[in-house]
Amino acid sequence: MVIAGIPLTEHLPRPNGTGDASLLLLGGDAVVAGRLRRAGYEVRRHALDTGPLAQLAGIPFTPPVVAWPFPDASYDAVVLLDELALTVREEEALAEAARVLRPGGILLLRVPASGRIAWLDGYNIYRYVRDITRRGRLLPEVKGVGWRRHYRRHDLRDLLRPHFRVRAVRASGIGLSDASRLGLSLWWRWILRSEHGDAAIQRVPRLLARFEGRFVIAGRGYWLVIAAERLPSP
């Protein structure tokens, strides 16, 4: 089974029908969660704190990093779709992922790749247009980080190294989801100056992300998909 370009069946523990394969999903939507449940996984959903709780962190427009509300070693797998690039302190988020994973548990991570098609980033182009024209409303997801990050493979391996052993890295996607986010953001938040289209700005890119994951351009992709195994505690 492949979800949003992530080959789940290659890396996740297989459900055995007794509910033993518990999975924490961050990002994605109800459709992704539903597909995982139908495949036999016991799924819980959570969201990283990337919202507008800015001042509490002591840094302007930076949300606090909070502990995830789950016990230690409570999941066999964590699937983290796209949110790491928008959280303020990646190290704390990955440390929380390691904490809630059982030893040997699997982290499946998707992040925007640094490369030739990184310019398609819908968050960053919209922010650039908004800044130079001084028109439109800021997208709430980037209030903490300002600009969404893009990752090189070796930098991502270094980021994961304290808690995880990387099993596989692959390219995925051609940027359709972010191109749609840019178009919708410009229409609703820049031209109309309205927040009424926020649901569509979230829904349509997620829909496209489900389909574009199978495509790459000349061996390169808009996303990096990583499978990593939680290291044993020291």
Coordinates of C-alpha atoms in Angstrom, one line a residue, residues 11 45 48 76 78 104 174-175 188:
H11 CA 8.6 -0.6 5.9
R45 CA -4.1 11.2 14.7
L48 CA 2.4 19.3 15.4
D76 CA 5.0 0.7 16.5
V78 CA 4.8 7.2 13.3
G104 CA 12.8 -0.7 16.6
I174 CA 6.3 16.6 -8.9
G175 CA 4.9 19.6 -7.0
W188 CA -8.6 33.6 -1.7

